[in-house]
């Protein structure tokens, strides 16, 4: 195998290389001394018998092409056929751990008509001598196995499995880190004062940025319901928080612009006291029940305004969103680590 090209979107892998096929042909034996000490010769592959092998995993041409291919024959009946070229194969991708995933692509070679009675297959492993590097994948190993089906003919199959590990640095720098910065920027919506005209604009802009990131991830991964990237689940969860941030921002701006003559309810006063840490409570306990707390300083209650209530809601929303964002980041990180090393 010389090179690989993985298409995550289509779930295919294109390989360039050749397949070395050896077999014994009793009709192709001779004594070199009888033919001028000629011990081998090379001839066009179309002139000789070839095993009826085909790629079952290939997309498009399945049979080994003989066009412009050569075969070598030695005097001890050994025939070598090495068809080469480029072929595309289907590959079932598990994108759960994207971009820290490891993929296992299978190349299936089978006998088309011949059973074990007329031809028996033996497998060797994949080799990567002279293979060029790949900017996305690192080959970590390969294996092969031979199996025979249960039919009366006994058709055989050789399965080559290629193990590849994705190089994650590119995706960390251009996908994961910007996504984390956007999640941090989403929290800044609640640090921007309601007097600023850009508060709502920032909330909507961050929400749209998350939707663009989700579309970018959709372009990088196949449309499959069998495996959903944890990164995609994280983006959807953060988008939900961003949408909640926009909704809360609408209510904060509305509270901030309430008429000054409007009565401020007790729950709003308690919320301001809880968030600003300027309030203390006198509580009278009766049994296991706590009666309503009342503010110590009545003058502070008289000077309470709706902008202060809006500021308290902003502070509460910021702390809540911060905890949820950290919880999501930690949960997704641990999920990737656990699935990676299990």
Short mmCIF file of C-alpha atoms in Angstrom, two decimals:
data_model
loop_
_atom_site.label_atom_id
_atom_site.label_comp_id
_atom_site.label_asym_id
_atom_site.label_seq_id
_atom_site.Cartn_x
_atom_site.Cartn_y
_atom_site.Cartn_z
CA UNK A 1 0.00 0.00 0.00
CA UNK A 2 1.44 3.35 -1.05
CA UNK A 3 -1.09 5.94 0.06
CA UNK A 4 -4.54 6.37 1.58
CA UNK A 5 -7.21 9.04 1.22
CA UNK A 6 -10.07 8.94 3.72
CA UNK A 7 -13.38 10.68 2.97
CA UNK A 8 -15.16 11.05 6.32
CA UNK A 9 -18.22 12.66 4.76
CA UNK A 10 -18.91 9.79 2.35
CA UNK A 11 -17.56 7.02 4.59
CA UNK A 12 -15.06 5.79 1.99
CA UNK A 13 -11.32 5.21 1.78
CA UNK A 14 -9.27 5.38 -1.41
CA UNK A 15 -6.05 3.37 -1.46
CA UNK A 16 -3.18 3.30 -3.91
CA UNK A 17 -0.90 0.28 -4.14
CA UNK A 18 -0.76 -3.22 -5.47
CA UNK A 19 -1.66 -6.78 -4.49
CA UNK A 20 0.96 -9.51 -4.78
CA UNK A 21 -0.71 -12.77 -5.79
CA UNK A 22 1.33 -15.99 -6.00
CA UNK A 23 0.22 -19.45 -7.08
CA UNK A 24 1.60 -22.68 -8.51
CA UNK A 25 0.71 -23.57 -12.10
CA UNK A 26 1.80 -27.10 -13.02
CA UNK A 27 1.57 -26.25 -16.70
CA UNK A 28 4.17 -23.51 -16.33
CA UNK A 29 7.17 -25.63 -15.25
CA UNK A 30 10.32 -26.29 -17.28
CA UNK A 31 13.94 -27.17 -16.97
CA UNK A 32 16.08 -24.06 -17.45
CA UNK A 33 18.87 -26.15 -18.99
CA UNK A 34 16.51 -27.16 -21.82
CA UNK A 35 15.75 -23.55 -22.74
CA UNK A 36 19.06 -21.76 -22.69
CA UNK A 37 19.17 -21.44 -18.86
CA UNK A 38 16.12 -19.22 -18.88
CA UNK A 39 14.69 -19.48 -15.35
CA UNK A 40 11.89 -16.92 -15.62
CA UNK A 41 10.06 -14.67 -18.03
CA UNK A 42 7.60 -11.78 -17.96
CA UNK A 43 4.53 -11.56 -20.19
CA UNK A 44 1.20 -9.68 -20.41
CA UNK A 45 -1.26 -10.85 -17.78
CA UNK A 46 -4.08 -11.21 -20.32
CA UNK A 47 -2.32 -14.24 -21.85
CA UNK A 48 -2.49 -16.42 -18.73
CA UNK A 49 -4.97 -17.96 -16.35
CA UNK A 50 -5.59 -15.89 -13.23
CA UNK A 51 -7.50 -16.65 -10.01
CA UNK A 52 -11.03 -15.21 -9.99
CA UNK A 53 -10.52 -12.82 -7.07
CA UNK A 54 -12.54 -9.68 -6.47
CA UNK A 55 -12.77 -6.87 -3.92
CA UNK A 56 -16.14 -7.24 -2.20
CA UNK A 57 -15.66 -3.97 -0.33
CA UNK A 58 -14.83 -1.94 -3.45
CA UNK A 59 -17.05 0.82 -4.81
CA UNK A 60 -17.03 0.56 -8.59
CA UNK A 61 -14.71 -1.93 -10.29
CA UNK A 62 -14.40 -5.04 -8.12
CA UNK A 63 -12.18 -7.31 -10.21
CA UNK A 64 -8.43 -6.91 -10.48
CA UNK A 65 -7.68 -5.15 -13.73
CA UNK A 66 -5.39 -6.89 -16.23
CA UNK A 67 -5.05 -3.88 -18.52
CA UNK A 68 -1.37 -3.03 -18.99
CA UNK A 69 -0.49 -5.51 -16.25
CA UNK A 70 2.36 -8.04 -16.39
CA UNK A 71 2.95 -11.43 -14.82
CA UNK A 72 6.23 -13.16 -13.97
CA UNK A 73 6.66 -16.93 -14.25
CA UNK A 74 9.60 -18.92 -12.86
CA UNK A 75 10.72 -22.39 -13.83
CA UNK A 76 9.51 -23.92 -10.55
CA UNK A 77 5.85 -23.27 -11.55
CA UNK A 78 5.55 -20.10 -9.45
CA UNK A 79 3.43 -17.38 -11.04
CA UNK A 80 3.31 -13.84 -9.69
CA UNK A 81 0.55 -11.40 -10.58
CA UNK A 82 0.74 -7.93 -8.98
CA UNK A 83 -2.18 -5.78 -10.15
CA UNK A 84 -1.88 -2.20 -8.96
CA UNK A 85 -3.75 1.06 -9.13
CA UNK A 86 -6.23 3.07 -7.10
CA UNK A 87 -9.50 1.77 -5.72
CA UNK A 88 -12.20 3.15 -3.44
CA UNK A 89 -13.72 1.06 -0.66
CA UNK A 90 -16.52 1.56 1.83
CA UNK A 91 -15.45 1.99 5.45
CA UNK A 92 -17.80 2.01 8.44
CA UNK A 93 -16.72 4.98 10.54
CA UNK A 94 -17.27 5.36 14.26
CA UNK A 95 -17.15 9.13 14.79
CA UNK A 96 -18.09 9.11 18.48
CA UNK A 97 -14.65 10.28 19.64
CA UNK A 98 -14.02 12.71 16.76
CA UNK A 99 -11.39 14.20 16.46
CA UNK A 100 -9.64 11.68 18.75
CA UNK A 101 -11.02 8.64 16.94
CA UNK A 102 -9.38 5.47 15.68
CA UNK A 103 -10.87 3.82 12.59
CA UNK A 104 -10.70 0.22 11.41
CA UNK A 105 -11.28 -0.12 7.67
CA UNK A 106 -11.74 -3.56 6.11
CA UNK A 107 -10.81 -4.67 2.60
CA UNK A 108 -12.55 -7.90 1.65
CA UNK A 109 -11.13 -10.13 -1.12
CA UNK A 110 -13.18 -13.17 -2.12
CA UNK A 111 -13.24 -15.93 -4.71
CA UNK A 112 -15.94 -15.25 -7.29
CA UNK A 113 -16.60 -18.79 -8.59
CA UNK A 114 -13.88 -21.08 -7.29
CA UNK A 115 -14.38 -22.96 -4.03
CA UNK A 116 -11.86 -24.63 -1.74
CA UNK A 117 -12.02 -27.77 -3.87
CA UNK A 118 -10.31 -26.00 -6.79
CA UNK A 119 -8.44 -23.14 -5.08
CA UNK A 120 -7.34 -22.52 -1.51
CA UNK A 121 -6.41 -19.03 -0.30
CA UNK A 122 -3.62 -18.15 2.09
CA UNK A 123 -3.20 -14.63 3.38
CA UNK A 124 -0.28 -12.38 4.19
CA UNK A 125 -0.48 -9.05 5.94
CA UNK A 126 -0.51 -5.55 4.50
CA UNK A 127 2.87 -3.89 3.97
CA UNK A 128 3.62 -0.19 3.78
CA UNK A 129 7.08 -0.15 2.20
CA UNK A 130 7.47 3.11 0.31
CA UNK A 131 4.15 4.46 1.60
CA UNK A 132 3.79 8.24 1.64
CA UNK A 133 2.67 10.05 4.78
CA UNK A 134 -0.90 11.18 5.28
CA UNK A 135 -1.71 14.59 6.75
CA UNK A 136 -4.84 13.38 8.57
CA UNK A 137 -4.25 9.72 9.49
CA UNK A 138 -1.46 7.72 11.07
CA UNK A 139 -1.40 3.99 10.32
CA UNK A 140 -0.99 2.08 13.58
CA UNK A 141 -1.26 -1.49 12.31
CA UNK A 142 -3.00 -4.05 10.15
CA UNK A 143 -4.14 -7.67 10.25
CA UNK A 144 -5.65 -10.27 7.97
CA UNK A 145 -7.77 -13.38 8.27
CA UNK A 146 -9.11 -16.11 5.97
CA UNK A 147 -12.62 -17.52 6.34
CA UNK A 148 -14.74 -20.05 4.46
CA UNK A 149 -18.49 -19.75 4.16
CA UNK A 150 -20.86 -22.59 5.03
CA UNK A 151 -22.05 -23.36 1.51
CA UNK A 152 -21.33 -26.62 -0.28
CA UNK A 153 -18.90 -24.83 -2.58
CA UNK A 154 -16.82 -23.42 0.28
CA UNK A 155 -16.13 -19.93 -1.05
CA UNK A 156 -13.23 -18.28 0.75
CA UNK A 157 -12.78 -14.70 1.88
CA UNK A 158 -9.67 -12.78 2.93
CA UNK A 159 -10.31 -9.78 5.17
CA UNK A 160 -7.57 -7.17 5.53
CA UNK A 161 -8.13 -4.72 8.41
CA UNK A 162 -6.32 -1.39 8.41
CA UNK A 163 -6.08 0.42 11.75
CA UNK A 164 -5.73 4.20 11.52
CA UNK A 165 -5.56 6.91 14.17
CA UNK A 166 -6.55 10.48 13.39
CA UNK A 167 -4.02 13.26 13.94
CA UNK A 168 -6.06 15.62 16.16
CA UNK A 169 -3.85 18.73 16.31
CA UNK A 170 -5.49 20.49 13.35
CA UNK A 171 -8.98 19.95 14.74
CA UNK A 172 -7.93 21.00 18.25
CA UNK A 173 -6.55 24.31 16.97
CA UNK A 174 -9.28 25.16 14.46
CA UNK A 175 -12.39 23.49 15.90
CA UNK A 176 -12.14 22.68 19.61
CA UNK A 177 -10.31 25.78 20.91
CA UNK A 178 -12.49 28.31 19.01
CA UNK A 179 -15.55 26.42 20.26
CA UNK A 180 -14.39 26.76 23.88
CA UNK A 181 -13.72 30.47 23.33
CA UNK A 182 -17.24 30.89 21.97
CA UNK A 183 -18.60 29.12 25.05
CA UNK A 184 -16.68 31.61 27.19
CA UNK A 185 -17.94 34.50 25.07
CA UNK A 186 -21.48 33.27 25.64
CA UNK A 187 -21.04 34.00 29.37
CA UNK A 188 -20.01 37.59 28.62
CA UNK A 189 -23.59 38.35 27.58
CA UNK A 190 -24.50 38.60 31.28
CA UNK A 191 -21.47 40.77 32.14
CA UNK A 192 -22.48 43.41 29.63
CA UNK A 193 -24.68 46.03 31.38
CA UNK A 194 -28.30 46.41 30.19
CA UNK A 195 -27.58 50.05 29.29
CA UNK A 196 -25.35 48.83 26.48
CA UNK A 197 -27.24 48.53 23.21
CA UNK A 198 -25.07 45.59 22.11
CA UNK A 199 -26.24 43.19 24.84
CA UNK A 200 -28.94 41.52 22.75
CA UNK A 201 -26.80 41.69 19.61
CA UNK A 202 -24.01 39.80 21.37
CA UNK A 203 -26.40 37.05 22.49
CA UNK A 204 -27.79 36.55 18.97
CA UNK A 205 -24.31 36.70 17.38
CA UNK A 206 -22.95 33.97 19.67
CA UNK A 207 -26.00 31.80 18.96
CA UNK A 208 -25.46 32.16 15.21
CA UNK A 209 -21.76 31.37 15.65
CA UNK A 210 -22.65 28.07 17.35
CA UNK A 211 -25.00 27.18 14.49
CA UNK A 212 -22.17 27.81 12.02
CA UNK A 213 -19.90 25.53 14.07
CA UNK A 214 -22.57 22.83 13.98
CA UNK A 215 -22.74 23.12 10.19
CA UNK A 216 -18.94 22.87 10.03
CA UNK A 217 -19.02 19.66 12.07
CA UNK A 218 -21.75 18.34 9.76
CA UNK A 219 -19.40 18.86 6.80
CA UNK A 220 -16.64 16.91 8.55
CA UNK A 221 -18.65 13.86 9.62
CA UNK A 222 -20.94 11.40 7.78
CA UNK A 223 -24.74 11.67 8.04
CA UNK A 224 -25.16 8.61 10.20
CA UNK A 225 -27.29 7.90 13.24
CA UNK A 226 -25.14 4.93 14.27
CA UNK A 227 -22.47 7.10 15.91
CA UNK A 228 -22.93 10.73 16.95
CA UNK A 229 -19.76 12.68 17.83
CA UNK A 230 -19.53 13.75 21.46
CA UNK A 231 -18.30 17.07 20.10
CA UNK A 232 -21.60 17.46 18.23
CA UNK A 233 -23.60 16.74 21.39
CA UNK A 234 -21.52 19.37 23.19
CA UNK A 235 -22.22 21.97 20.47
CA UNK A 236 -25.96 21.28 20.64
CA UNK A 237 -25.92 21.57 24.45
CA UNK A 238 -23.99 24.85 24.29
CA UNK A 239 -26.39 26.11 21.61
CA UNK A 240 -29.25 25.38 24.00
CA UNK A 241 -27.51 27.42 26.70
CA UNK A 242 -26.91 30.20 24.17
CA UNK A 243 -30.60 30.21 23.24
CA UNK A 244 -31.49 30.37 26.95
CA UNK A 245 -29.05 33.26 27.31
CA UNK A 246 -30.86 35.18 24.57
CA UNK A 247 -34.23 34.52 26.24
CA UNK A 248 -32.94 35.63 29.66
CA UNK A 249 -31.39 38.72 28.05
CA UNK A 250 -34.79 39.70 26.63
CA UNK A 251 -36.32 39.53 30.11
CA UNK A 252 -33.38 41.39 31.68
CA UNK A 253 -33.77 44.26 29.22
CA UNK A 254 -37.50 44.32 29.84
CA UNK A 255 -37.00 44.43 33.63
CA UNK A 256 -34.38 47.13 33.27
CA UNK A 257 -36.83 49.37 31.40
CA UNK A 258 -39.81 48.84 33.74
CA UNK A 259 -41.56 52.01 34.85
CA UNK A 260 -40.10 53.40 38.09
CA UNK A 261 -43.53 53.61 39.68
CA UNK A 262 -44.10 49.89 39.28
CA UNK A 263 -44.04 48.06 42.60
CA UNK A 264 -41.06 45.75 43.11
CA UNK A 265 -42.19 42.40 44.60
CA UNK A 266 -40.52 40.82 47.61
CA UNK A 267 -38.98 37.97 45.59
CA UNK A 268 -37.11 40.54 43.46
CA UNK A 269 -35.82 42.30 46.56
CA UNK A 270 -34.61 39.01 48.03
CA UNK A 271 -32.95 38.13 44.70
CA UNK A 272 -31.04 41.40 44.73
CA UNK A 273 -29.97 40.80 48.32
CA UNK A 274 -28.83 37.26 47.55
CA UNK A 275 -26.80 38.29 44.52
CA UNK A 276 -25.21 41.43 45.95
CA UNK A 277 -24.45 39.85 49.36
CA UNK A 278 -25.66 43.02 51.08
CA UNK A 279 -28.60 41.51 52.86
CA UNK A 280 -28.94 39.49 55.98
CA UNK A 281 -32.05 37.86 57.30
CA UNK A 282 -33.90 37.55 60.59
CA UNK A 283 -35.51 34.17 60.59
CA UNK A 284 -37.97 32.85 63.14
CA UNK A 285 -38.12 29.08 63.21
CA UNK A 286 -41.25 27.23 64.13
CA UNK A 287 -40.77 23.48 64.15
CA UNK A 288 -39.05 22.58 60.88
CA UNK A 289 -40.45 25.55 58.95
CA UNK A 290 -38.74 28.85 58.34
CA UNK A 291 -40.94 31.93 58.07
CA UNK A 292 -40.37 34.62 55.49
CA UNK A 293 -37.11 36.51 55.82
CA UNK A 294 -37.26 40.29 56.07
CA UNK A 295 -34.52 42.79 55.20
CA UNK A 296 -32.62 44.43 58.07
CA UNK A 297 -32.32 47.81 56.42
CA UNK A 298 -35.67 49.21 55.32
CA UNK A 299 -33.96 52.18 53.68
CA UNK A 300 -32.29 49.86 51.21
CA UNK A 301 -35.69 48.44 50.36
CA UNK A 302 -37.00 51.93 49.70
CA UNK A 303 -34.12 52.70 47.32
CA UNK A 304 -34.53 49.44 45.38
CA UNK A 305 -34.95 50.02 41.63
CA UNK A 306 -35.74 47.88 38.62
CA UNK A 307 -32.23 48.33 37.13
CA UNK A 308 -30.84 46.75 40.30
CA UNK A 309 -33.23 43.83 39.87
CA UNK A 310 -32.08 43.44 36.24
CA UNK A 311 -28.46 43.46 37.41
CA UNK A 312 -29.25 40.76 39.99
CA UNK A 313 -30.90 38.58 37.33
CA UNK A 314 -27.82 39.03 35.15
CA UNK A 315 -25.56 37.97 38.01
CA UNK A 316 -27.67 34.91 38.81
CA UNK A 317 -27.80 33.89 35.14
CA UNK A 318 -24.03 34.32 34.76
CA UNK A 319 -23.26 32.05 37.72
CA UNK A 320 -25.79 29.45 36.55
CA UNK A 321 -24.51 29.42 32.96
CA UNK A 322 -20.90 29.26 34.17
CA UNK A 323 -21.60 26.17 36.27
CA UNK A 324 -23.52 24.48 33.43
CA UNK A 325 -20.79 25.27 30.89
CA UNK A 326 -18.03 23.92 33.12
CA UNK A 327 -20.16 20.84 33.84
CA UNK A 328 -20.64 20.18 30.11
CA UNK A 329 -16.94 20.62 29.32
CA UNK A 330 -15.89 18.29 32.13
CA UNK A 331 -18.56 15.70 31.27
CA UNK A 332 -17.63 15.60 27.58
CA UNK A 333 -13.90 15.49 28.36
CA UNK A 334 -14.28 12.59 30.79
CA UNK A 335 -16.58 10.76 28.34
CA UNK A 336 -13.91 10.97 25.63
CA UNK A 337 -11.17 9.83 28.02
CA UNK A 338 -13.20 6.91 29.37
CA UNK A 339 -14.23 5.68 25.92
CA UNK A 340 -10.70 6.21 24.59
CA UNK A 341 -8.99 4.01 27.16
CA UNK A 342 -11.66 1.45 27.94
#
